[in-house]
Amino acid sequence: MKKLWYIVYCCAIPAIIFANFYTETIFIQKIGGIESITNLILVLYYITNRKSKFVTNDWLLIEALLFTCVGGILLQLYENEELLYFINTMGFYLSQFTYINIFRNEGSSLPPYFSAFREWKLMAVSILFILGLLFVFTPYIPDKLLVISFIYSTQMLILCWMAYYRPIEKKAYQVGILGAVLLIFSNVWLTISLLVAQFPYMVLIYFIFYSSSQYFILESILKNINNSTLTSDNPS
């Protein structure tokens, strides 16, 4: 069954994107369609591969995927570009907020202020991210969206920190970190494509980053929940 889902996810969606190149919709509406279809497939994948009764984190994960899915559908209904940017950002914001709640339920928490500086590599990446946001992207962001863009970007940074401090099995942890990093790349590429410059194959590149990030985060959460269920069912 998993192989079937891989085929659907890796082959069917790119075919849909290829067809999407020939529509008259603008870029942000195209990526809204990608987000909706991708997340609906991932919801079905998750339900199919969940090995036991659903718990709180299961419902939170489905909720996170559906937030972005609904945002993608709403993008097809309006024409005003600033409103489209707002809808897309809010969909991502609610989705990431739910991921943070899932990580918190797994036992992740942000470290005390001073101990955070011991993770100098993570701090360096975080500082570079903030500097890039302030000096590279801020001049291109519409004034009406500056506040929500800053809140969303800060939340994305918190998501990565929470992913870094998840106390879970190594393989699930590594997959989750990869998903969080790819999520940042997808958002950076989306910002560049929307506000800075247009590039060939930008829809396809966004799909690769976004769909991979969502799949790896989902797979990480699924692995951890299934591992926890097996441990509780077979105590040593």
Short mmCIF file of C-alpha atoms in Angstrom, two decimals:
data_model
loop_
_atom_site.label_atom_id
_atom_site.label_comp_id
_atom_site.label_asym_id
_atom_site.label_seq_id
_atom_site.Cartn_x
_atom_site.Cartn_y
_atom_site.Cartn_z
CA MET A 1 0.00 0.00 0.00
CA LYS A 2 2.82 2.42 0.83
CA LYS A 3 4.32 1.94 -2.63
CA LEU A 4 0.99 2.90 -4.16
CA TRP A 5 0.94 6.12 -2.13
CA TYR A 6 4.50 6.93 -3.21
CA ILE A 7 3.47 6.50 -6.86
CA VAL A 8 0.42 8.74 -6.42
CA TYR A 9 2.38 11.36 -4.49
CA CYS A 10 5.47 11.45 -6.70
CA CYS A 11 3.86 10.92 -10.12
CA ALA A 12 0.24 12.07 -10.12
CA ILE A 13 0.84 15.48 -8.54
CA PRO A 14 3.70 16.49 -10.90
CA ALA A 15 1.39 15.57 -13.79
CA ILE A 16 -1.26 17.87 -12.34
CA ILE A 17 1.33 20.65 -11.97
CA PHE A 18 2.45 20.19 -15.57
CA ALA A 19 -1.15 20.63 -16.70
CA ASN A 20 -1.38 23.68 -14.44
CA PHE A 21 1.31 25.47 -16.49
CA TYR A 22 -1.25 25.90 -19.26
CA THR A 23 -3.90 27.68 -17.20
CA GLU A 24 -4.42 31.41 -17.03
CA THR A 25 -4.20 31.55 -13.23
CA ILE A 26 -1.50 33.58 -11.51
CA PHE A 27 1.39 31.97 -9.64
CA ILE A 28 -0.08 32.16 -6.13
CA GLN A 29 -3.31 30.51 -7.33
CA LYS A 30 -1.30 27.72 -8.95
CA ILE A 31 0.56 27.01 -5.73
CA GLY A 32 -2.76 27.12 -3.85
CA GLY A 33 -3.98 24.26 -6.03
CA ILE A 34 -0.76 22.35 -5.36
CA GLU A 35 -1.10 22.80 -1.59
CA SER A 36 -4.72 21.63 -1.58
CA ILE A 37 -4.15 18.48 -3.68
CA THR A 38 -0.89 17.61 -1.91
CA ASN A 39 -2.39 17.88 1.56
CA LEU A 40 -5.54 15.95 0.69
CA ILE A 41 -3.36 13.07 -0.56
CA LEU A 42 -1.26 13.26 2.61
CA VAL A 43 -4.37 13.12 4.82
CA LEU A 44 -5.45 9.92 3.04
CA TYR A 45 -1.90 8.54 3.29
CA TYR A 46 -1.79 9.23 7.02
CA ILE A 47 -5.18 7.66 7.75
CA THR A 48 -4.22 4.58 5.70
CA ASN A 49 -0.87 4.08 7.49
CA ARG A 50 -1.93 4.83 11.06
CA LYS A 51 -1.65 1.53 12.94
CA SER A 52 -3.97 2.07 15.90
CA LYS A 53 -6.68 4.25 17.44
CA PHE A 54 -6.34 7.96 16.77
CA VAL A 55 -5.01 10.17 19.58
CA THR A 56 -4.79 13.96 19.99
CA ASN A 57 -1.68 14.37 17.82
CA ASP A 58 -3.33 12.46 14.97
CA TRP A 59 -6.22 14.90 14.83
CA LEU A 60 -3.87 17.88 15.18
CA LEU A 61 -1.83 16.68 12.20
CA ILE A 62 -4.90 16.26 10.01
CA GLU A 63 -6.06 19.69 11.15
CA ALA A 64 -2.68 21.21 10.16
CA LEU A 65 -2.86 19.72 6.67
CA LEU A 66 -6.47 20.83 6.19
CA PHE A 67 -5.73 24.43 7.25
CA THR A 68 -3.35 24.83 4.30
CA CYS A 69 -5.71 22.86 2.08
CA VAL A 70 -8.59 25.25 2.81
CA GLY A 71 -6.26 28.21 2.27
CA GLY A 72 -5.32 26.80 -1.14
CA ILE A 73 -8.98 26.43 -2.10
CA LEU A 74 -9.75 30.02 -1.02
CA LEU A 75 -6.91 31.25 -3.24
CA GLN A 76 -8.92 30.13 -6.25
CA LEU A 77 -11.88 32.35 -5.31
CA TYR A 78 -10.35 35.83 -5.22
CA GLU A 79 -8.38 38.12 -7.55
CA ASN A 80 -6.85 40.80 -5.27
CA GLU A 81 -3.17 39.85 -4.89
CA GLU A 82 -2.69 41.31 -1.40
CA LEU A 83 -5.74 39.37 -0.20
CA LEU A 84 -4.32 36.22 -1.80
CA TYR A 85 -0.99 36.73 0.01
CA PHE A 86 -2.87 37.20 3.29
CA ILE A 87 -4.97 34.03 2.82
CA ASN A 88 -1.89 31.96 1.94
CA THR A 89 0.08 33.29 4.92
CA MET A 90 -2.80 32.62 7.32
CA GLY A 91 -3.16 29.05 6.05
CA PHE A 92 0.55 28.44 6.67
CA TYR A 93 0.39 30.21 10.03
CA LEU A 94 -2.42 28.00 11.35
CA SER A 95 -0.74 24.90 9.94
CA GLN A 96 2.60 25.67 11.60
CA PHE A 97 0.89 26.57 14.88
CA THR A 98 -0.64 23.10 14.90
CA TYR A 99 2.73 21.45 14.15
CA ILE A 100 4.23 23.32 17.12
CA ASN A 101 1.42 21.98 19.34
CA ILE A 102 2.17 18.44 18.14
CA PHE A 103 5.88 18.82 18.93
CA ARG A 104 5.01 20.25 22.34
CA ASN A 105 2.75 17.27 23.05
CA GLU A 106 5.69 15.00 22.16
CA GLY A 107 7.74 16.66 24.91
CA SER A 108 9.60 19.31 22.94
CA SER A 109 10.13 22.72 24.55
CA LEU A 110 12.30 25.75 23.94
CA PRO A 111 15.42 25.83 26.15
CA PRO A 112 16.13 28.44 28.84
CA TYR A 113 17.48 31.70 27.40
CA PHE A 114 21.16 31.22 28.28
CA SER A 115 21.40 27.52 27.43
CA ALA A 116 20.12 28.28 23.93
CA PHE A 117 23.42 30.00 23.15
CA ARG A 118 25.25 26.68 23.56
CA GLU A 119 23.62 25.58 20.32
CA TRP A 120 25.77 28.07 18.41
CA LYS A 121 25.15 26.50 14.98
CA LEU A 122 21.40 26.75 15.36
CA MET A 123 21.75 30.28 16.72
CA ALA A 124 23.89 31.29 13.74
CA VAL A 125 21.32 29.95 11.26
CA SER A 126 18.53 31.71 13.18
CA ILE A 127 20.37 35.04 13.12
CA LEU A 128 21.09 34.71 9.39
CA PHE A 129 17.41 33.93 8.81
CA ILE A 130 16.30 37.05 10.70
CA LEU A 131 18.87 39.26 8.94
CA GLY A 132 17.78 37.89 5.57
CA LEU A 133 14.15 38.62 6.42
CA LEU A 134 14.90 42.18 7.53
CA PHE A 135 17.34 43.30 4.85
CA VAL A 136 16.56 41.13 1.81
CA PHE A 137 12.82 40.45 1.78
CA THR A 138 11.27 43.30 3.81
CA PRO A 139 11.69 45.91 1.01
CA TYR A 140 9.56 43.71 -1.28
CA ILE A 141 6.75 42.88 1.18
CA PRO A 142 3.61 45.07 0.86
CA ASP A 143 3.20 47.39 3.88
CA LYS A 144 -0.16 45.86 4.82
CA LEU A 145 1.46 42.42 5.14
CA LEU A 146 4.62 43.38 7.04
CA VAL A 147 3.28 42.57 10.52
CA ILE A 148 1.73 39.21 9.65
CA SER A 149 4.82 38.28 7.58
CA PHE A 150 7.08 39.01 10.55
CA ILE A 151 4.84 37.01 12.92
CA TYR A 152 4.71 34.10 10.48
CA SER A 153 8.49 34.10 9.95
CA THR A 154 9.12 34.17 13.71
CA GLN A 155 6.71 31.27 14.12
CA MET A 156 8.56 29.31 11.42
CA LEU A 157 11.79 29.81 13.38
CA ILE A 158 10.09 28.56 16.56
CA LEU A 159 8.85 25.52 14.64
CA CYS A 160 12.43 24.65 13.66
CA TRP A 161 13.64 25.05 17.25
CA MET A 162 10.80 22.85 18.52
CA ALA A 163 11.66 20.23 15.88
CA TYR A 164 15.31 20.37 17.01
CA TYR A 165 14.38 19.66 20.67
CA ARG A 166 11.92 16.80 20.07
CA PRO A 167 12.78 13.91 22.48
CA ILE A 168 11.92 11.11 20.07
CA GLU A 169 13.49 8.10 18.32
CA LYS A 170 16.48 9.02 16.12
CA LYS A 171 15.09 8.12 12.70
CA ALA A 172 11.78 9.92 13.27
CA TYR A 173 13.74 12.90 14.64
CA GLN A 174 16.02 13.16 11.60
CA VAL A 175 13.10 12.94 9.17
CA GLY A 176 11.32 15.71 11.11
CA ILE A 177 14.37 18.00 11.03
CA LEU A 178 14.67 17.47 7.28
CA GLY A 179 10.99 18.37 6.87
CA ALA A 180 11.36 21.57 8.92
CA VAL A 181 14.42 22.67 6.89
CA LEU A 182 12.65 21.99 3.59
CA LEU A 183 9.66 23.97 4.85
CA ILE A 184 11.93 27.00 5.27
CA PHE A 185 13.31 26.50 1.76
CA SER A 186 9.78 26.27 0.34
CA ASN A 187 8.77 29.51 2.04
CA VAL A 188 11.93 31.33 0.94
CA TRP A 189 11.39 30.19 -2.66
CA LEU A 190 7.72 31.21 -2.47
CA THR A 191 8.67 34.69 -1.22
CA ILE A 192 11.28 35.13 -3.95
CA SER A 193 8.87 33.95 -6.66
CA LEU A 194 6.00 36.12 -5.45
CA LEU A 195 7.76 39.34 -4.55
CA VAL A 196 11.30 39.50 -5.97
CA ALA A 197 11.64 37.82 -9.37
CA GLN A 198 10.09 35.20 -11.64
CA PHE A 199 12.04 32.10 -12.67
CA PRO A 200 11.50 29.20 -15.08
CA TYR A 201 9.88 26.14 -13.48
CA MET A 202 9.18 28.07 -10.29
CA VAL A 203 5.91 26.16 -9.71
CA LEU A 204 7.66 22.80 -10.04
CA ILE A 205 10.51 23.86 -7.73
CA TYR A 206 8.02 25.07 -5.14
CA PHE A 207 6.16 21.78 -5.36
CA ILE A 208 9.37 19.81 -4.71
CA PHE A 209 10.23 21.84 -1.62
CA TYR A 210 6.70 22.11 -0.21
CA SER A 211 5.45 18.57 -0.82
CA SER A 212 8.72 17.07 0.47
CA SER A 213 8.57 19.17 3.63
CA GLN A 214 4.99 18.17 4.37
CA TYR A 215 5.67 14.51 3.65
CA PHE A 216 8.75 14.34 5.91
CA ILE A 217 7.06 16.17 8.80
CA LEU A 218 4.03 13.88 8.49
CA GLU A 219 6.21 10.75 8.25
CA SER A 220 8.18 11.84 11.33
CA ILE A 221 5.03 12.35 13.40
CA LEU A 222 3.54 9.10 12.10
CA LYS A 223 6.70 7.13 12.95
CA ASN A 224 6.80 8.57 16.45
CA ILE A 225 3.12 7.88 17.16
CA ASN A 226 3.37 4.32 15.82
CA ASN A 227 6.57 3.71 17.83
CA SER A 228 4.89 5.06 20.98
CA THR A 229 1.88 2.82 20.38
CA LEU A 230 4.07 -0.29 19.94
CA THR A 231 5.99 0.56 23.12
CA SER A 232 2.82 1.01 25.17
CA ASP A 233 1.30 -2.20 23.75
CA ASN A 234 4.49 -4.22 24.44
CA PRO A 235 6.02 -2.92 27.68
CA SER A 236 9.37 -4.44 28.58
#
